[in-house]
PDB file of C-alpha atoms in Angstrom:
ATOM      1  CA  MET A 354       0.044  -7.894  -3.900  1.00  0.00           C
ATOM      2  CA  ARG A 355       1.312  -8.109  -7.485  1.00  0.00           C
ATOM      3  CA  TYR A 356       1.460  -4.905  -9.488  1.00  0.00           C
ATOM      4  CA  ASP A 357       3.704  -5.844 -12.427  1.00  0.00           C
ATOM      5  CA  LEU A 358       1.138  -7.889 -14.359  1.00  0.00           C
ATOM      6  CA  THR A 359       1.117  -8.441 -18.110  1.00  0.00           C
ATOM      7  CA  ALA A 360      -1.992  -8.985 -20.223  1.00  0.00           C
ATOM      8  CA  ILE A 361      -1.040 -12.635 -20.695  1.00  0.00           C
ATOM      9  CA  GLU A 362      -0.579 -13.195 -16.972  1.00  0.00           C
ATOM     10  CA  ILE A 363      -3.950 -11.629 -16.166  1.00  0.00           C
ATOM     11  CA  LEU A 364      -5.686 -13.933 -18.647  1.00  0.00           C
ATOM     12  CA  ASN A 365      -3.808 -16.922 -17.223  1.00  0.00           C
ATOM     13  CA  ARG A 366      -4.916 -16.055 -13.691  1.00  0.00           C
ATOM     14  CA  LEU A 367      -8.496 -15.703 -14.891  1.00  0.00           C
ATOM     15  CA  GLY A 368      -8.349 -19.257 -16.225  1.00  0.00           C
ATOM     16  CA  PHE A 369      -7.404 -18.741 -19.873  1.00  0.00           C
ATOM     17  CA  ARG A 370      -4.283 -20.882 -20.249  1.00  0.00           C
ATOM     18  CA  ASP A 371      -4.919 -23.360 -23.059  1.00  0.00           C
ATOM     19  CA  PRO A 372      -3.249 -22.711 -26.446  1.00  0.00           C
ATOM     20  CA  VAL A 373      -6.601 -22.492 -28.251  1.00  0.00           C
ATOM     21  CA  GLY A 374      -5.206 -20.085 -30.840  1.00  0.00           C
ATOM     22  CA  ARG A 375      -2.317 -22.239 -32.018  1.00  0.00           C
ATOM     23  CA  GLU A 376      -4.039 -23.386 -35.214  1.00  0.00           C
ATOM     24  CA  LEU A 377      -5.147 -19.831 -35.992  1.00  0.00           C
ATOM     25  CA  LEU A 378      -1.570 -18.607 -35.565  1.00  0.00           C
ATOM     26  CA  GLU A 379      -0.189 -21.301 -37.834  1.00  0.00           C
ATOM     27  CA  ASP A 380      -2.710 -20.380 -40.549  1.00  0.00           C
ATOM     28  CA  LEU A 381      -1.994 -16.673 -40.129  1.00  0.00           C
ATOM     29  CA  GLN A 382       1.779 -17.034 -40.261  1.00  0.00           C
ATOM     30  CA  LYS A 383       1.486 -19.308 -43.290  1.00  0.00           C
ATOM     31  CA  ALA A 384      -0.681 -16.758 -45.110  1.00  0.00           C
ATOM     32  CA  LEU A 385       1.614 -13.914 -44.046  1.00  0.00           C
ATOM     33  CA  GLY A 386       4.737 -15.776 -45.056  1.00  0.00           C
ATOM     34  CA  LYS A 387       6.666 -14.858 -41.907  1.00  0.00           C
ATOM     35  CA  PRO A 388       6.534 -15.321 -38.121  1.00  0.00           C
ATOM     36  CA  LEU A 389       4.518 -12.913 -35.990  1.00  0.00           C
ATOM     37  CA  PRO A 390       6.080 -10.842 -33.168  1.00  0.00           C
ATOM     38  CA  LYS A 391       6.696 -12.902 -30.017  1.00  0.00           C
ATOM     39  CA  VAL A 392       4.484 -10.888 -27.615  1.00  0.00           C
ATOM     40  CA  TYR A 393       1.556 -10.780 -30.039  1.00  0.00           C
ATOM     41  CA  ARG A 394       1.932 -14.480 -30.874  1.00  0.00           C
ATOM     42  CA  GLU A 395       1.974 -15.549 -27.213  1.00  0.00           C
ATOM     43  CA  PHE A 396      -1.092 -13.429 -26.485  1.00  0.00           C
ATOM     44  CA  ILE A 397      -3.219 -14.715 -29.376  1.00  0.00           C
ATOM     45  CA  GLU A 398      -2.270 -18.293 -28.551  1.00  0.00           C
ATOM     46  CA  ILE A 399      -4.322 -18.105 -25.336  1.00  0.00           C
ATOM     47  CA  ALA A 400      -6.631 -15.137 -26.067  1.00  0.00           C
ATOM     48  CA  ALA A 401      -8.087 -16.437 -29.333  1.00  0.00           C
ATOM     49  CA  PHE A 402     -11.894 -16.588 -29.089  1.00  0.00           C
ATOM     50  CA  CYS A 403     -11.705 -15.299 -25.473  1.00  0.00           C
ATOM     51  CA  PRO A 404     -15.209 -14.136 -24.420  1.00  0.00           C
ATOM     52  CA  VAL A 405     -13.759 -11.423 -22.170  1.00  0.00           C
ATOM     53  CA  LEU A 406     -12.411  -9.646 -25.266  1.00  0.00           C
ATOM     54  CA  GLU A 407     -15.381 -10.263 -27.533  1.00  0.00           C
ATOM     55  CA  THR A 408     -16.163  -6.537 -27.775  1.00  0.00           C
ATOM     56  CA  GLY A 409     -12.563  -5.331 -27.379  1.00  0.00           C
ATOM     57  CA  ASP A 410     -10.463  -3.415 -29.896  1.00  0.00           C
ATOM     58  CA  VAL A 411      -8.153  -6.362 -30.616  1.00  0.00           C
ATOM     59  CA  TRP A 412      -9.381  -9.101 -32.948  1.00  0.00           C
ATOM     60  CA  CYS A 413      -9.080 -12.495 -31.290  1.00  0.00           C
ATOM     61  CA  GLY A 414     -10.726 -14.700 -33.905  1.00  0.00           C
ATOM     62  CA  ARG A 415     -10.273 -15.448 -37.571  1.00  0.00           C
ATOM     63  CA  GLU A 416     -11.064 -11.814 -38.473  1.00  0.00           C
ATOM     64  CA  ILE A 417      -7.319 -11.201 -38.766  1.00  0.00           C
ATOM     65  CA  LEU A 418      -6.868 -13.925 -41.347  1.00  0.00           C
ATOM     66  CA  SER A 419     -10.042 -13.210 -43.312  1.00  0.00           C
ATOM     67  CA  ARG A 420      -9.242  -9.479 -43.425  1.00  0.00           C
ATOM     68  CA  MET A 421      -5.746 -10.147 -44.749  1.00  0.00           C
ATOM     69  CA  GLU A 422      -7.001 -12.610 -47.359  1.00  0.00           C
ATOM     70  CA  GLU A 423      -9.630 -10.083 -48.472  1.00  0.00           C
ATOM     71  CA  GLN A 424      -6.971  -7.383 -48.830  1.00  0.00           C
ATOM     72  CA  LYS A 425      -4.704  -9.697 -50.813  1.00  0.00           C
ATOM     73  CA  LYS A 426      -7.594 -10.587 -53.112  1.00  0.00           C
ATOM     74  CA  ASN A 427      -8.390  -6.906 -53.694  1.00  0.00           C
ATOM     75  CA  GLY A 428      -4.739  -5.958 -54.042  1.00  0.00           C
ATOM     76  CA  THR A 429      -4.920  -3.602 -51.059  1.00  0.00           C
ATOM     77  CA  PHE A 430      -2.669  -5.473 -48.621  1.00  0.00           C
ATOM     78  CA  GLY A 431      -0.259  -2.673 -47.739  1.00  0.00           C
ATOM     79  CA  ASP A 432       2.324  -1.957 -45.081  1.00  0.00           C
ATOM     80  CA  CYS A 433       0.509  -3.269 -41.998  1.00  0.00           C
ATOM     81  CA  LEU A 434      -1.131  -6.429 -40.747  1.00  0.00           C
ATOM     82  CA  GLU A 435      -4.466  -5.314 -39.293  1.00  0.00           C
ATOM     83  CA  ILE A 436      -5.049  -6.707 -35.792  1.00  0.00           C
ATOM     84  CA  GLY A 437      -8.037  -4.768 -34.444  1.00  0.00           C
ATOM     85  CA  SER A 438     -10.443  -1.880 -34.791  1.00  0.00           C
ATOM     86  CA  ASP A 439     -12.465   0.726 -32.926  1.00  0.00           C
ATOM     87  CA  TYR A 440     -15.771   2.249 -33.979  1.00  0.00           C
ATOM     88  CA  GLY A 441     -15.818   5.329 -31.755  1.00  0.00           C
ATOM     89  CA  ALA A 442     -15.162   8.597 -33.561  1.00  0.00           C
ATOM     90  CA  GLY A 443     -15.128   6.995 -37.000  1.00  0.00           C
ATOM     91  CA  ILE A 444     -13.648   3.637 -37.903  1.00  0.00           C
ATOM     92  CA  VAL A 445     -10.081   3.177 -36.702  1.00  0.00           C
ATOM     93  CA  THR A 446      -7.996   0.132 -37.591  1.00  0.00           C
ATOM     94  CA  PHE A 447      -4.935  -0.983 -35.617  1.00  0.00           C
ATOM     95  CA  GLY A 448      -1.993  -2.710 -37.246  1.00  0.00           C
ATOM     96  CA  LEU A 449       1.557  -4.001 -37.027  1.00  0.00           C
ATOM     97  CA  ARG A 450       4.013  -2.961 -39.719  1.00  0.00           C
ATOM     98  CA  LEU A 451       5.212  -5.870 -41.842  1.00  0.00           C
ATOM     99  CA  GLU A 452       8.773  -4.597 -41.482  1.00  0.00           C
ATOM    100  CA  ASP A 453       8.503  -4.988 -37.676  1.00  0.00           C
ATOM    101  CA  MET A 454       7.540  -8.664 -37.631  1.00  0.00           C
ATOM    102  CA  ASP A 455      11.026  -9.683 -36.495  1.00  0.00           C
ATOM    103  CA  LYS A 456      10.714  -7.562 -33.321  1.00  0.00           C
ATOM    104  CA  ASP A 457       9.502  -9.193 -30.090  1.00  0.00           C
ATOM    105  CA  ASP A 458       7.304  -6.273 -29.014  1.00  0.00           C
ATOM    106  CA  PRO A 459       6.873  -3.829 -31.920  1.00  0.00           C
ATOM    107  CA  PRO A 460       4.844  -0.591 -31.940  1.00  0.00           C
ATOM    108  CA  VAL A 461       1.191  -0.497 -32.994  1.00  0.00           C
ATOM    109  CA  TYR A 462      -0.108   1.929 -35.620  1.00  0.00           C
ATOM    110  CA  LEU A 463      -3.598   3.125 -36.482  1.00  0.00           C
ATOM    111  CA  HIS A 464      -5.420   4.093 -39.643  1.00  0.00           C
ATOM    112  CA  HIS A 465      -8.515   6.300 -39.518  1.00  0.00           C
ATOM    113  CA  GLU A 466     -11.144   5.872 -42.219  1.00  0.00           C
ATOM    114  CA  ALA A 467     -10.607   9.511 -43.239  1.00  0.00           C
ATOM    115  CA  ASP A 468      -6.871   8.970 -43.787  1.00  0.00           C
ATOM    116  CA  ALA A 469      -5.200   8.224 -47.094  1.00  0.00           C
ATOM    117  CA  PRO A 470      -5.254   4.462 -47.894  1.00  0.00           C
ATOM    118  CA  ARG A 471      -1.693   3.731 -46.723  1.00  0.00           C
ATOM    119  CA  GLN A 472      -1.378   6.405 -44.056  1.00  0.00           C
ATOM    120  CA  TRP A 473      -0.654   4.858 -40.651  1.00  0.00           C
ATOM    121  CA  ARG A 474      -0.163   6.927 -37.503  1.00  0.00           C
ATOM    122  CA  ASP A 475       1.675   6.113 -34.268  1.00  0.00           C
ATOM    123  CA  ALA A 476      -0.713   4.589 -31.722  1.00  0.00           C
ATOM    124  CA  TYR A 477       1.197   2.606 -29.062  1.00  0.00           C
ATOM    125  CA  PRO A 478       4.947   2.270 -28.476  1.00  0.00           C
ATOM    126  CA  SER A 479       4.553  -1.503 -28.104  1.00  0.00           C
ATOM    127  CA  VAL A 480       2.005  -4.217 -28.810  1.00  0.00           C
ATOM    128  CA  SER A 481       2.159  -5.218 -25.116  1.00  0.00           C
ATOM    129  CA  GLU A 482       0.843  -1.756 -24.141  1.00  0.00           C
ATOM    130  CA  PHE A 483      -1.912  -2.002 -26.740  1.00  0.00           C
ATOM    131  CA  LEU A 484      -3.005  -5.409 -25.447  1.00  0.00           C
ATOM    132  CA  MET A 485      -2.953  -4.222 -21.823  1.00  0.00           C
ATOM    133  CA  ASP A 486      -5.081  -1.184 -22.704  1.00  0.00           C
ATOM    134  CA  VAL A 487      -7.632  -3.362 -24.508  1.00  0.00           C
ATOM    135  CA  LEU A 488      -7.793  -5.923 -21.691  1.00  0.00           C
ATOM    136  CA  LEU A 489      -8.074  -3.384 -18.866  1.00  0.00           C
ATOM    137  CA  THR A 490     -10.680  -1.397 -20.794  1.00  0.00           C
ATOM    138  CA  ALA A 491     -12.697  -4.616 -20.885  1.00  0.00           C
ATOM    139  CA  LEU A 492     -12.135  -5.509 -17.213  1.00  0.00           C
ATOM    140  CA  THR A 493     -13.062  -2.015 -16.001  1.00  0.00           C
ATOM    141  CA  LEU A 494     -16.333  -2.202 -17.979  1.00  0.00           C
ATOM    142  CA  LEU A 495     -15.618   1.116 -19.679  1.00  0.00           C
ATOM    143  CA  MET A 496     -17.584   0.506 -22.852  1.00  0.00           C
ATOM    144  CA  TYR A 497     -19.381  -2.796 -22.351  1.00  0.00           C
ATOM    145  CA  GLY A 498     -20.297  -5.253 -19.605  1.00  0.00           C
ATOM    146  CA  THR A 499     -18.922  -8.121 -21.694  1.00  0.00           C
ATOM    147  CA  ALA A 500     -16.068  -9.038 -19.330  1.00  0.00           C
ATOM    148  CA  GLU A 501     -18.287  -9.209 -16.262  1.00  0.00           C
ATOM    149  CA  GLU A 502     -20.801 -11.449 -18.033  1.00  0.00           C
ATOM    150  CA  ALA A 503     -18.072 -13.717 -19.408  1.00  0.00           C
ATOM    151  CA  LEU A 504     -16.247 -14.064 -16.087  1.00  0.00           C
ATOM    152  CA  GLU A 505     -19.434 -14.732 -14.134  1.00  0.00           C
ATOM    153  CA  GLU A 506     -19.887 -17.761 -16.402  1.00  0.00           C
ATOM    154  CA  LEU A 507     -16.561 -18.976 -14.966  1.00  0.00           C
ATOM    155  CA  ASP A 508     -17.739 -18.317 -11.370  1.00  0.00           C
ATOM    156  CA  TRP A 509     -15.803 -15.082 -10.908  1.00  0.00           C
ATOM    157  CA  GLU A 510     -17.625 -12.360  -8.973  1.00  0.00           C
ATOM    158  CA  TYR A 511     -17.506  -8.627  -9.709  1.00  0.00           C
ATOM    159  CA  SER A 512     -17.885  -6.136  -6.867  1.00  0.00           C
ATOM    160  CA  ASP A 513     -18.244  -2.403  -7.563  1.00  0.00           C
ATOM    161  CA  TYR A 514     -16.835  -0.253  -4.721  1.00  0.00           C
ATOM    162  CA  PHE A 515     -19.499   2.418  -5.256  1.00  0.00           C
ATOM    163  CA  MET A 516     -22.268  -0.165  -4.918  1.00  0.00           C
ATOM    164  CA  GLU A 517     -20.584  -1.621  -1.839  1.00  0.00           C
ATOM    165  CA  CYS A 518     -20.797   1.801  -0.196  1.00  0.00           C
ATOM    166  CA  MET A 519     -24.393   2.378  -1.262  1.00  0.00           C
ATOM    167  CA  GLU A 520     -25.497  -0.963   0.156  1.00  0.00           C
ATOM    168  CA  ALA A 521     -23.798  -0.140   3.464  1.00  0.00           C
ATOM    169  CA  ILE A 522     -25.696   3.133   3.864  1.00  0.00           C
ATOM    170  CA  ASP A 523     -28.872   3.092   5.982  1.00  0.00           C
ATOM    171  CA  ASP A 524     -32.117   3.715   4.121  1.00  0.00           C
ATOM    172  CA  GLU A 525     -32.541   7.167   5.669  1.00  0.00           C
ATOM    173  CA  ASP A 526     -29.134   8.160   4.333  1.00  0.00           C
ATOM    174  CA  ALA A 527     -29.728   6.734   0.870  1.00  0.00           C
ATOM    175  CA  ASP A 528     -29.001  10.085  -0.767  1.00  0.00           C
ATOM    176  CA  ASP A 529     -25.724  10.538   1.101  1.00  0.00           C
ATOM    177  CA  GLU A 530     -22.961   9.365  -1.204  1.00  0.00           C
ATOM    178  CA  SER A 531     -20.099  10.803   0.832  1.00  0.00           C
ATOM    179  CA  GLY A 532     -17.385   8.246   1.351  1.00  0.00           C
ATOM    180  CA  SER A 533     -18.225   6.377  -1.849  1.00  0.00           C
ATOM    181  CA  GLU A 534     -15.673   8.236  -3.965  1.00  0.00           C
ATOM    182  CA  VAL A 535     -12.651   6.180  -4.983  1.00  0.00           C
ATOM    183  CA  THR A 536      -9.390   7.780  -3.833  1.00  0.00           C
ATOM    184  CA  GLU A 537      -5.891   6.676  -2.873  1.00  0.00           C
ATOM    185  CA  GLU A 538      -7.251   6.146   0.648  1.00  0.00           C
ATOM    186  CA  THR A 539      -9.732   3.660  -0.830  1.00  0.00           C
ATOM    187  CA  LEU A 540      -6.885   1.685  -2.371  1.00  0.00           C
ATOM    188  CA  ILE A 541      -5.009   1.628   0.939  1.00  0.00           C
ATOM    189  CA  LYS A 542      -8.093   0.220   2.693  1.00  0.00           C
ATOM    190  CA  LYS A 543      -8.104  -2.617   0.159  1.00  0.00           C
ATOM    191  CA  GLY A 544      -4.452  -3.364   0.896  1.00  0.00           C
ATOM    192  CA  ILE A 545      -3.178  -1.678  -2.271  1.00  0.00           C
ATOM    193  CA  ASP A 546      -0.085   0.529  -2.178  1.00  0.00           C
ATOM    194  CA  PRO A 547      -0.838   3.530  -4.461  1.00  0.00           C
ATOM    195  CA  ALA A 548       2.890   4.119  -4.921  1.00  0.00           C
ATOM    196  CA  GLN A 549       3.306   0.692  -6.526  1.00  0.00           C
ATOM    197  CA  VAL A 550       0.244   0.737  -8.763  1.00  0.00           C
ATOM    198  CA  GLN A 551       1.205   0.615 -12.436  1.00  0.00           C
ATOM    199  CA  TRP A 552      -1.046   2.939 -14.400  1.00  0.00           C
ATOM    200  CA  HIS A 553      -1.753   2.498 -18.097  1.00  0.00           C
ATOM    201  CA  THR A 554      -3.084   5.265 -20.316  1.00  0.00           C
ATOM    202  CA  CYS A 555      -6.562   4.387 -21.537  1.00  0.00           C
ATOM    203  CA  THR A 556      -7.696   5.179 -25.064  1.00  0.00           C
ATOM    204  CA  TYR A 557     -11.192   6.123 -23.955  1.00  0.00           C
ATOM    205  CA  GLU A 558     -10.580   8.179 -20.821  1.00  0.00           C
ATOM    206  CA  GLY A 559      -8.201   8.564 -17.916  1.00  0.00           C
ATOM    207  CA  LYS A 560      -5.882   5.785 -16.843  1.00  0.00           C
ATOM    208  CA  VAL A 561      -6.448   2.174 -15.861  1.00  0.00           C
ATOM    209  CA  PHE A 562      -4.738  -0.273 -13.523  1.00  0.00           C
ATOM    210  CA  CYS A 563      -4.890  -3.862 -12.348  1.00  0.00           C
ATOM    211  CA  CYS A 564      -3.219  -5.618  -9.424  1.00  0.00           C
ATOM    212  CA  TRP A 565      -3.610  -9.083  -7.978  1.00  0.00           C
ATOM    213  CA  ASP A 566      -3.878 -10.239  -4.371  1.00  0.00           C
ATOM    214  CA  GLU A 567      -2.008 -13.541  -4.526  1.00  0.00           C
ATOM    215  CA  GLU A 568      -3.275 -14.882  -1.191  1.00  0.00           C
ATOM    216  CA  ALA A 569      -6.971 -14.141  -1.767  1.00  0.00           C
ATOM    217  CA  ASN A 570      -6.898 -14.707  -5.553  1.00  0.00           C
ATOM    218  CA  LYS A 571      -8.552 -11.331  -6.122  1.00  0.00           C
ATOM    219  CA  PHE A 572      -7.996  -8.753  -8.806  1.00  0.00           C
ATOM    220  CA  TYR A 573      -8.450  -5.049  -8.192  1.00  0.00           C
ATOM    221  CA  THR A 574      -8.953  -2.933 -11.271  1.00  0.00           C
ATOM    222  CA  GLY A 575     -10.336   0.474 -12.108  1.00  0.00           C
ATOM    223  CA  CYS A 576     -10.326   3.526 -14.320  1.00  0.00           C
ATOM    224  CA  TRP A 577      -9.402   6.964 -12.951  1.00  0.00           C
ATOM    225  CA  ASP A 578      -9.803  10.406 -14.413  1.00  0.00           C
ATOM    226  CA  GLY A 579      -8.728  12.064 -11.193  1.00  0.00           C
ATOM    227  CA  ASN A 580     -12.136  12.974  -9.753  1.00  0.00           C
ATOM    228  CA  GLU A 581     -15.191  11.397  -8.127  1.00  0.00           C
ATOM    229  CA  GLU A 582     -15.845   9.343 -11.262  1.00  0.00           C
ATOM    230  CA  ASN A 583     -12.931   7.042 -10.415  1.00  0.00           C
ATOM    231  CA  THR A 584     -13.936   3.369 -10.352  1.00  0.00           C
ATOM    232  CA  LEU A 585     -12.696   0.351  -8.419  1.00  0.00           C
ATOM    233  CA  TYR A 586     -13.767  -3.235  -9.034  1.00  0.00           C
ATOM    234  CA  THR A 587     -12.861  -6.360  -7.116  1.00  0.00           C
ATOM    235  CA  ILE A 588     -12.888  -9.544  -9.209  1.00  0.00           C
ATOM    236  CA  SER A 589     -12.766 -12.607  -6.966  1.00  0.00           C
ATOM    237  CA  HIS A 590     -13.290 -16.337  -7.157  1.00  0.00           C
ATOM    238  CA  PRO A 591     -15.178 -18.126  -4.318  1.00  0.00           C
ATOM    239  CA  ALA A 592     -12.973 -21.210  -4.713  1.00  0.00           C
ATOM    240  CA  ALA A 593     -10.148 -19.219  -3.151  1.00  0.00           C
ATOM    241  CA  ASP A 594     -12.037 -19.195   0.162  1.00  0.00           C
ATOM    242  CA  GLU A 595     -12.559 -22.968   0.294  1.00  0.00           C
TER     243      GLU A 595
END
């Protein structure tokens, strides 16, 4: 079981390996006038236009370039390159400081619509943590079912542990949900060592994780808030059984 996954490695294992974002990166760096941070550049190179992240907080299309060009035209291009947004409690924009472009894995900042025009707050200590949060939020279906729909198109199968338990219960016990809660014991039954799981703080709620069973080519991922609302999904590919 692999626990030390990066966002790029997860996408690679899911089948997203081609450098489809290379042209976008070249255009963006040309317009910016400087290279982008290594971790962010390597991610966008394969994640550009990725359907799994279509509703995620990181922009993976030409929104980055068009937003920057619009800001330059209006004379509002400030201290940060905007790389994503969230429309939860007001509009929040995520960005990388221009002065950090020479760092491999710089911090990510955010600007709330109620803030002063050039006021950016600390958001993530590194862009790699931001990208992992966005990807795992998508894979754990926290806000949208986009990832499940996109991966099913590539023949991946999602299995919800709660639904597995419900389907195993006899009809007369249909209202008995005992045993369906996701706990550390649940992880152990799946062959996951809770002590090795790498948890990532989730923007929306609780903490998220992802690990990969190398032999079975299965991902286990979920979001925990420490109670019976914990989730666990298995993402598997039938080709692994052939």
